[in-house]
């Protein structure tokens, strides 16, 4: 597996990975990437790699945000770097100049263990998103009134999209992550459920309708303005015409003139009598 990984990530066209490797220690091997033509043969790079580890990497390692082609300089001490190489988290790449002998650059790149960890994380995330979509599909079972028929049909089309297609559709705000797109669709389901009842409702009722738990009414507070604007744009509706009469914010009321009475605090709300 390690040699296949090295070939996929480090060996370019016209190059090859020399096997067997040279053992630097009991757990660290050094592979040579070489390039051979009809007239020349030279070393392209040395790759120092350890063994595959199926555990969780340290947060310090994750913070370097390794990707397939990322080349990093590390600030850790020598023993830490060697342990990361030993466990297959990173690979030390020594790149040679055209003479095949002089080291031109030394840096660190993603190792097989870190690639395995990221793949596992991505699989878990994909499964979570797919489960979320199934939940949305069940919640989106709305029998719309005539005025909302087109909007609800469009909502169902979004919910029925495969994750990959939903992540790239240009019908939704382009810079949103797939997680935010799904959260927006969840918000839209709650909105149209209330709008379909033909009643006046408050913004916080949308979250409360979908999440039967303490704090559910605040589920969409941080995205309030964006989600309302996106809903009106995508589904060509006016939220106020659909029954949304309040954004759930405390609105100060100012008085002029003389007032007499006393103050009372009831459930953290200030009243004047």
mmCIF file of N, CA and C in Angstrom, residues 44-135:
data_model
loop_
_atom_site.group_PDB
_atom_site.id
_atom_site.type_symbol
_atom_site.label_atom_id
_atom_site.label_comp_id
_atom_site.label_asym_id
_atom_site.label_seq_id
_atom_site.Cartn_x
_atom_site.Cartn_y
_atom_site.Cartn_z
ATOM 1 N N UNK A 44 15.958 11.809 -8.638
ATOM 2 C CA UNK A 44 15.079 12.978 -8.566
ATOM 3 C C UNK A 44 14.860 13.391 -7.118
ATOM 4 N N UNK A 45 14.623 12.385 -6.251
ATOM 5 C CA UNK A 45 14.364 12.700 -4.844
ATOM 6 C C UNK A 45 14.517 11.461 -3.980
ATOM 7 N N UNK A 46 14.690 11.694 -2.685
ATOM 8 C CA UNK A 46 14.631 10.645 -1.669
ATOM 9 C C UNK A 46 13.343 10.853 -0.872
ATOM 10 N N UNK A 47 12.682 9.748 -0.550
ATOM 11 C CA UNK A 47 11.453 9.814 0.242
ATOM 12 C C UNK A 47 11.628 8.970 1.498
ATOM 13 N N UNK A 48 11.535 9.603 2.657
ATOM 14 C CA UNK A 48 11.644 8.883 3.918
ATOM 15 C C UNK A 48 10.247 8.686 4.485
ATOM 16 N N UNK A 49 9.894 7.426 4.717
ATOM 17 C CA UNK A 49 8.530 7.102 5.147
ATOM 18 C C UNK A 49 8.562 5.971 6.167
ATOM 19 N N UNK A 50 7.582 5.976 7.054
ATOM 20 C CA UNK A 50 7.474 4.936 8.069
ATOM 21 C C UNK A 50 6.406 3.922 7.727
ATOM 22 N N UNK A 51 5.640 3.515 8.719
ATOM 23 C CA UNK A 51 4.623 2.488 8.525
ATOM 24 C C UNK A 51 3.222 3.090 8.626
ATOM 25 N N UNK A 52 2.239 2.362 8.155
ATOM 26 C CA UNK A 52 0.853 2.834 8.206
ATOM 27 C C UNK A 52 0.323 2.737 9.630
ATOM 28 N N UNK A 53 -0.226 3.840 10.120
ATOM 29 C CA UNK A 53 -0.802 3.898 11.462
ATOM 30 C C UNK A 53 -2.269 4.263 11.353
ATOM 31 N N UNK A 54 -3.143 3.464 11.957
ATOM 32 C CA UNK A 54 -4.582 3.716 11.863
ATOM 33 C C UNK A 54 -5.118 4.250 13.192
ATOM 34 N N UNK A 55 -4.563 5.375 13.618
ATOM 35 C CA UNK A 55 -5.033 6.045 14.824
ATOM 36 C C UNK A 55 -5.363 7.488 14.459
ATOM 37 N N UNK A 56 -5.506 8.341 15.464
ATOM 38 C CA UNK A 56 -5.820 9.745 15.208
ATOM 39 C C UNK A 56 -4.554 10.583 15.344
ATOM 40 N N UNK A 57 -4.257 11.443 14.359
ATOM 41 C CA UNK A 57 -3.073 12.300 14.450
ATOM 42 C C UNK A 57 -3.258 13.391 15.491
ATOM 43 N N UNK A 58 -2.161 13.983 15.925
ATOM 44 C CA UNK A 58 -2.227 15.070 16.900
ATOM 45 C C UNK A 58 -2.813 16.319 16.253
ATOM 46 N N UNK A 59 -3.343 17.200 17.097
ATOM 47 C CA UNK A 59 -3.919 18.445 16.590
ATOM 48 C C UNK A 59 -2.845 19.314 15.960
ATOM 49 N N UNK A 60 -1.631 19.257 16.499
ATOM 50 C CA UNK A 60 -0.532 20.032 15.928
ATOM 51 C C UNK A 60 -0.275 19.632 14.478
ATOM 52 N N UNK A 61 -0.375 18.347 14.208
ATOM 53 C CA UNK A 61 -0.167 17.846 12.848
ATOM 54 C C UNK A 61 -1.322 18.259 11.936
ATOM 55 N N UNK A 62 -2.542 18.156 12.434
ATOM 56 C CA UNK A 62 -3.715 18.541 11.647
ATOM 57 C C UNK A 62 -3.663 20.022 11.287
ATOM 58 N N UNK A 63 -3.127 20.828 12.200
ATOM 59 C CA UNK A 63 -3.085 22.278 11.971
ATOM 60 C C UNK A 63 -2.245 22.676 10.760
ATOM 61 N N UNK A 64 -1.360 21.789 10.302
ATOM 62 C CA UNK A 64 -0.556 22.104 9.123
ATOM 63 C C UNK A 64 -1.370 22.004 7.824
ATOM 64 N N UNK A 65 -2.567 21.420 7.918
ATOM 65 C CA UNK A 65 -3.488 21.358 6.779
ATOM 66 C C UNK A 65 -2.820 20.772 5.531
ATOM 67 N N UNK A 66 -2.286 19.582 5.699
ATOM 68 C CA UNK A 66 -1.657 18.906 4.568
ATOM 69 C C UNK A 66 -2.699 18.532 3.520
ATOM 70 N N UNK A 67 -2.355 18.735 2.260
ATOM 71 C CA UNK A 67 -3.153 18.264 1.130
ATOM 72 C C UNK A 67 -2.232 17.458 0.224
ATOM 73 N N UNK A 68 -2.769 16.991 -0.859
ATOM 74 C CA UNK A 68 -1.990 16.098 -1.729
ATOM 75 C C UNK A 68 -0.679 16.728 -2.181
ATOM 76 N N UNK A 69 -0.681 17.981 -2.569
ATOM 77 C CA UNK A 69 0.516 18.610 -3.132
ATOM 78 C C UNK A 69 1.184 19.599 -2.190
ATOM 79 N N UNK A 70 0.676 19.709 -0.954
ATOM 80 C CA UNK A 70 1.231 20.683 -0.018
ATOM 81 C C UNK A 70 2.639 20.281 0.418
ATOM 82 N N UNK A 71 3.532 21.273 0.447
ATOM 83 C CA UNK A 71 4.904 21.069 0.904
ATOM 84 C C UNK A 71 5.121 21.991 2.104
ATOM 85 N N UNK A 72 5.394 21.392 3.263
ATOM 86 C CA UNK A 72 5.456 22.165 4.489
ATOM 87 C C UNK A 72 6.849 22.174 5.111
ATOM 88 N N UNK A 73 7.165 23.283 5.766
ATOM 89 C CA UNK A 73 8.298 23.365 6.671
ATOM 90 C C UNK A 73 7.736 23.232 8.081
ATOM 91 N N UNK A 74 8.333 22.394 8.907
ATOM 92 C CA UNK A 74 7.805 22.126 10.244
ATOM 93 C C UNK A 74 8.627 22.843 11.306
ATOM 94 N N UNK A 75 7.954 23.273 12.370
ATOM 95 C CA UNK A 75 8.624 23.979 13.462
ATOM 96 C C UNK A 75 8.871 23.081 14.669
ATOM 97 N N UNK A 76 8.412 21.828 14.610
ATOM 98 C CA UNK A 76 8.594 20.911 15.735
ATOM 99 C C UNK A 76 10.064 20.500 15.880
ATOM 100 N N UNK A 77 10.393 19.934 17.033
ATOM 101 C CA UNK A 77 11.758 19.481 17.250
ATOM 102 C C UNK A 77 12.034 18.202 16.460
ATOM 103 N N UNK A 78 13.286 17.830 16.402
ATOM 104 C CA UNK A 78 13.723 16.697 15.589
ATOM 105 C C UNK A 78 13.032 15.392 15.983
ATOM 106 N N UNK A 79 12.906 15.133 17.283
ATOM 107 C CA UNK A 79 12.317 13.865 17.737
ATOM 108 C C UNK A 79 10.843 13.764 17.352
ATOM 109 N N UNK A 80 10.122 14.894 17.419
ATOM 110 C CA UNK A 80 8.698 14.885 17.038
ATOM 111 C C UNK A 80 8.549 14.607 15.549
ATOM 112 N N UNK A 81 9.369 15.268 14.750
ATOM 113 C CA UNK A 81 9.304 15.069 13.300
ATOM 114 C C UNK A 81 9.632 13.621 12.942
ATOM 115 N N UNK A 82 10.631 13.063 13.604
ATOM 116 C CA UNK A 82 11.001 11.672 13.339
ATOM 117 C C UNK A 82 9.883 10.708 13.734
ATOM 118 N N UNK A 83 9.188 11.009 14.820
ATOM 119 C CA UNK A 83 8.077 10.142 15.235
ATOM 120 C C UNK A 83 6.925 10.225 14.243
ATOM 121 N N UNK A 84 6.694 11.424 13.672
ATOM 122 C CA UNK A 84 5.641 11.581 12.661
ATOM 123 C C UNK A 84 5.994 10.813 11.393
ATOM 124 N N UNK A 85 7.281 10.844 11.026
ATOM 125 C CA UNK A 85 7.713 10.056 9.862
ATOM 126 C C UNK A 85 7.559 8.566 10.151
ATOM 127 N N UNK A 86 8.004 8.156 11.331
ATOM 128 C CA UNK A 86 7.949 6.744 11.736
ATOM 129 C C UNK A 86 6.527 6.198 11.666
ATOM 130 N N UNK A 87 5.558 6.997 12.074
ATOM 131 C CA UNK A 87 4.161 6.555 12.114
ATOM 132 C C UNK A 87 3.434 6.789 10.796
ATOM 133 N N UNK A 88 4.148 7.275 9.799
ATOM 134 C CA UNK A 88 3.553 7.427 8.473
ATOM 135 C C UNK A 88 2.668 8.635 8.299
ATOM 136 N N UNK A 89 2.688 9.566 9.266
ATOM 137 C CA UNK A 89 1.858 10.760 9.135
ATOM 138 C C UNK A 89 2.391 11.681 8.039
ATOM 139 N N UNK A 90 3.708 11.792 7.977
ATOM 140 C CA UNK A 90 4.327 12.669 6.986
ATOM 141 C C UNK A 90 5.453 11.940 6.270
ATOM 142 N N UNK A 91 5.888 12.501 5.170
ATOM 143 C CA UNK A 91 7.019 11.978 4.399
ATOM 144 C C UNK A 91 8.024 13.108 4.214
ATOM 145 N N UNK A 92 9.268 12.806 4.506
ATOM 146 C CA UNK A 92 10.330 13.776 4.243
ATOM 147 C C UNK A 92 10.792 13.594 2.804
ATOM 148 N N UNK A 93 10.702 14.670 2.037
ATOM 149 C CA UNK A 93 11.091 14.625 0.630
ATOM 150 C C UNK A 93 12.346 15.482 0.430
ATOM 151 N N UNK A 94 13.396 14.855 -0.037
ATOM 152 C CA UNK A 94 14.633 15.557 -0.368
ATOM 153 C C UNK A 94 14.725 15.616 -1.888
ATOM 154 N N UNK A 95 14.617 16.797 -2.444
ATOM 155 C CA UNK A 95 14.604 16.987 -3.896
ATOM 156 C C UNK A 95 16.005 17.385 -4.361
ATOM 157 N N UNK A 96 16.482 16.710 -5.416
ATOM 158 C CA UNK A 96 17.823 16.959 -5.926
ATOM 159 C C UNK A 96 17.812 17.909 -7.114
ATOM 160 N N UNK A 97 18.945 18.565 -7.295
ATOM 161 C CA UNK A 97 19.148 19.415 -8.465
ATOM 162 C C UNK A 97 19.372 18.527 -9.681
ATOM 163 N N UNK A 98 19.610 19.134 -10.827
ATOM 164 C CA UNK A 98 19.758 18.391 -12.082
ATOM 165 C C UNK A 98 20.926 17.402 -12.053
ATOM 166 N N UNK A 99 21.906 17.661 -11.184
ATOM 167 C CA UNK A 99 23.045 16.735 -11.132
ATOM 168 C C UNK A 99 22.719 15.436 -10.411
ATOM 169 N N UNK A 100 21.543 15.369 -9.762
ATOM 170 C CA UNK A 100 21.140 14.147 -9.082
ATOM 171 C C UNK A 100 21.866 13.876 -7.785
ATOM 172 N N UNK A 101 22.665 14.841 -7.309
ATOM 173 C CA UNK A 101 23.445 14.636 -6.090
ATOM 174 C C UNK A 101 23.262 15.762 -5.077
ATOM 175 N N UNK A 102 23.081 16.966 -5.573
ATOM 176 C CA UNK A 102 22.970 18.135 -4.697
ATOM 177 C C UNK A 102 21.518 18.328 -4.258
ATOM 178 N N UNK A 103 21.312 18.381 -2.927
ATOM 179 C CA UNK A 103 19.961 18.593 -2.409
ATOM 180 C C UNK A 103 19.508 20.021 -2.696
ATOM 181 N N UNK A 104 18.401 20.156 -3.392
ATOM 182 C CA UNK A 104 17.870 21.475 -3.759
ATOM 183 C C UNK A 104 16.836 21.965 -2.750
ATOM 184 N N UNK A 105 16.063 21.042 -2.189
ATOM 185 C CA UNK A 105 15.018 21.419 -1.229
ATOM 186 C C UNK A 105 14.702 20.229 -0.329
ATOM 187 N N UNK A 106 14.349 20.530 0.909
ATOM 188 C CA UNK A 106 13.896 19.506 1.855
ATOM 189 C C UNK A 106 12.603 20.021 2.484
ATOM 190 N N UNK A 107 11.543 19.247 2.367
ATOM 191 C CA UNK A 107 10.266 19.621 2.945
ATOM 192 C C UNK A 107 9.490 18.365 3.329
ATOM 193 N N UNK A 108 8.289 18.585 3.876
ATOM 194 C CA UNK A 108 7.474 17.468 4.360
ATOM 195 C C UNK A 108 6.119 17.488 3.670
ATOM 196 N N UNK A 109 5.659 16.291 3.330
ATOM 197 C CA UNK A 109 4.392 16.156 2.627
ATOM 198 C C UNK A 109 3.518 15.112 3.301
ATOM 199 N N UNK A 110 2.283 15.050 2.898
ATOM 200 C CA UNK A 110 1.323 14.130 3.507
ATOM 201 C C UNK A 110 1.795 12.682 3.378
ATOM 202 N N UNK A 111 1.637 11.922 4.464
ATOM 203 C CA UNK A 111 2.029 10.520 4.468
ATOM 204 C C UNK A 111 0.824 9.600 4.344
ATOM 205 N N UNK A 112 1.046 8.308 4.192
ATOM 206 C CA UNK A 112 -0.064 7.363 4.001
ATOM 207 C C UNK A 112 -1.021 7.298 5.181
ATOM 208 N N UNK A 113 -0.499 7.441 6.407
ATOM 209 C CA UNK A 113 -1.375 7.385 7.586
ATOM 210 C C UNK A 113 -2.317 8.579 7.634
ATOM 211 N N UNK A 114 -1.776 9.758 7.297
ATOM 212 C CA UNK A 114 -2.610 10.961 7.308
ATOM 213 C C UNK A 114 -3.638 10.910 6.184
ATOM 214 N N UNK A 115 -3.242 10.393 5.033
ATOM 215 C CA UNK A 115 -4.189 10.225 3.924
ATOM 216 C C UNK A 115 -5.300 9.255 4.314
ATOM 217 N N UNK A 116 -4.957 8.172 4.984
ATOM 218 C CA UNK A 116 -5.943 7.183 5.449
ATOM 219 C C UNK A 116 -6.911 7.837 6.434
ATOM 220 N N UNK A 117 -6.378 8.638 7.339
ATOM 221 C CA UNK A 117 -7.219 9.318 8.336
ATOM 222 C C UNK A 117 -8.188 10.284 7.665
ATOM 223 N N UNK A 118 -7.677 11.102 6.722
ATOM 224 C CA UNK A 118 -8.541 12.061 6.024
ATOM 225 C C UNK A 118 -9.625 11.349 5.216
ATOM 226 N N UNK A 119 -9.272 10.247 4.573
ATOM 227 C CA UNK A 119 -10.254 9.483 3.802
ATOM 228 C C UNK A 119 -11.363 8.955 4.706
ATOM 229 N N UNK A 120 -10.968 8.451 5.886
ATOM 230 C CA UNK A 120 -11.954 7.926 6.837
ATOM 231 C C UNK A 120 -12.865 9.042 7.336
ATOM 232 N N UNK A 121 -12.276 10.219 7.597
ATOM 233 C CA UNK A 121 -13.071 11.362 8.039
ATOM 234 C C UNK A 121 -14.060 11.794 6.964
ATOM 235 N N UNK A 122 -13.598 11.798 5.720
ATOM 236 C CA UNK A 122 -14.473 12.187 4.605
ATOM 237 C C UNK A 122 -15.623 11.208 4.427
ATOM 238 N N UNK A 123 -15.339 9.922 4.604
ATOM 239 C CA UNK A 123 -16.388 8.911 4.494
ATOM 240 C C UNK A 123 -17.440 9.104 5.584
ATOM 241 N N UNK A 124 -16.964 9.381 6.797
ATOM 242 C CA UNK A 124 -17.899 9.612 7.899
ATOM 243 C C UNK A 124 -18.742 10.862 7.660
ATOM 244 N N UNK A 125 -18.097 11.922 7.148
ATOM 245 C CA UNK A 125 -18.819 13.152 6.855
ATOM 246 C C UNK A 125 -19.857 12.933 5.757
ATOM 247 N N UNK A 126 -19.476 12.185 4.734
ATOM 248 C CA UNK A 126 -20.422 11.881 3.656
ATOM 249 C C UNK A 126 -21.624 11.110 4.191
ATOM 250 N N UNK A 127 -21.369 10.164 5.092
ATOM 251 C CA UNK A 127 -22.457 9.383 5.674
ATOM 252 C C UNK A 127 -23.373 10.258 6.512
ATOM 253 N N UNK A 128 -22.778 11.194 7.274
ATOM 254 C CA UNK A 128 -23.589 12.120 8.081
ATOM 255 C C UNK A 128 -24.466 12.992 7.186
ATOM 256 N N UNK A 129 -23.884 13.479 6.088
ATOM 257 C CA UNK A 129 -24.646 14.326 5.176
ATOM 258 C C UNK A 129 -25.775 13.547 4.509
ATOM 259 N N UNK A 130 -25.495 12.310 4.117
ATOM 260 C CA UNK A 130 -26.527 11.487 3.490
ATOM 261 C C UNK A 130 -27.662 11.204 4.472
ATOM 262 N N UNK A 131 -27.317 10.971 5.742
ATOM 263 C CA UNK A 131 -28.355 10.771 6.765
ATOM 264 C C UNK A 131 -29.174 12.046 6.958
ATOM 265 N N UNK A 132 -28.498 13.190 6.887
ATOM 266 C CA UNK A 132 -29.179 14.476 7.016
ATOM 267 C C UNK A 132 -30.158 14.669 5.861
ATOM 268 N N UNK A 133 -29.731 14.314 4.660
ATOM 269 C CA UNK A 133 -30.601 14.428 3.482
ATOM 270 C C UNK A 133 -31.842 13.545 3.650
ATOM 271 N N UNK A 134 -31.661 12.335 4.147
ATOM 272 C CA UNK A 134 -32.809 11.448 4.377
ATOM 273 C C UNK A 134 -33.785 12.078 5.368
ATOM 274 N N UNK A 135 -33.238 12.724 6.388
ATOM 275 C CA UNK A 135 -34.076 13.409 7.363
ATOM 276 C C UNK A 135 -34.849 14.546 6.701
#
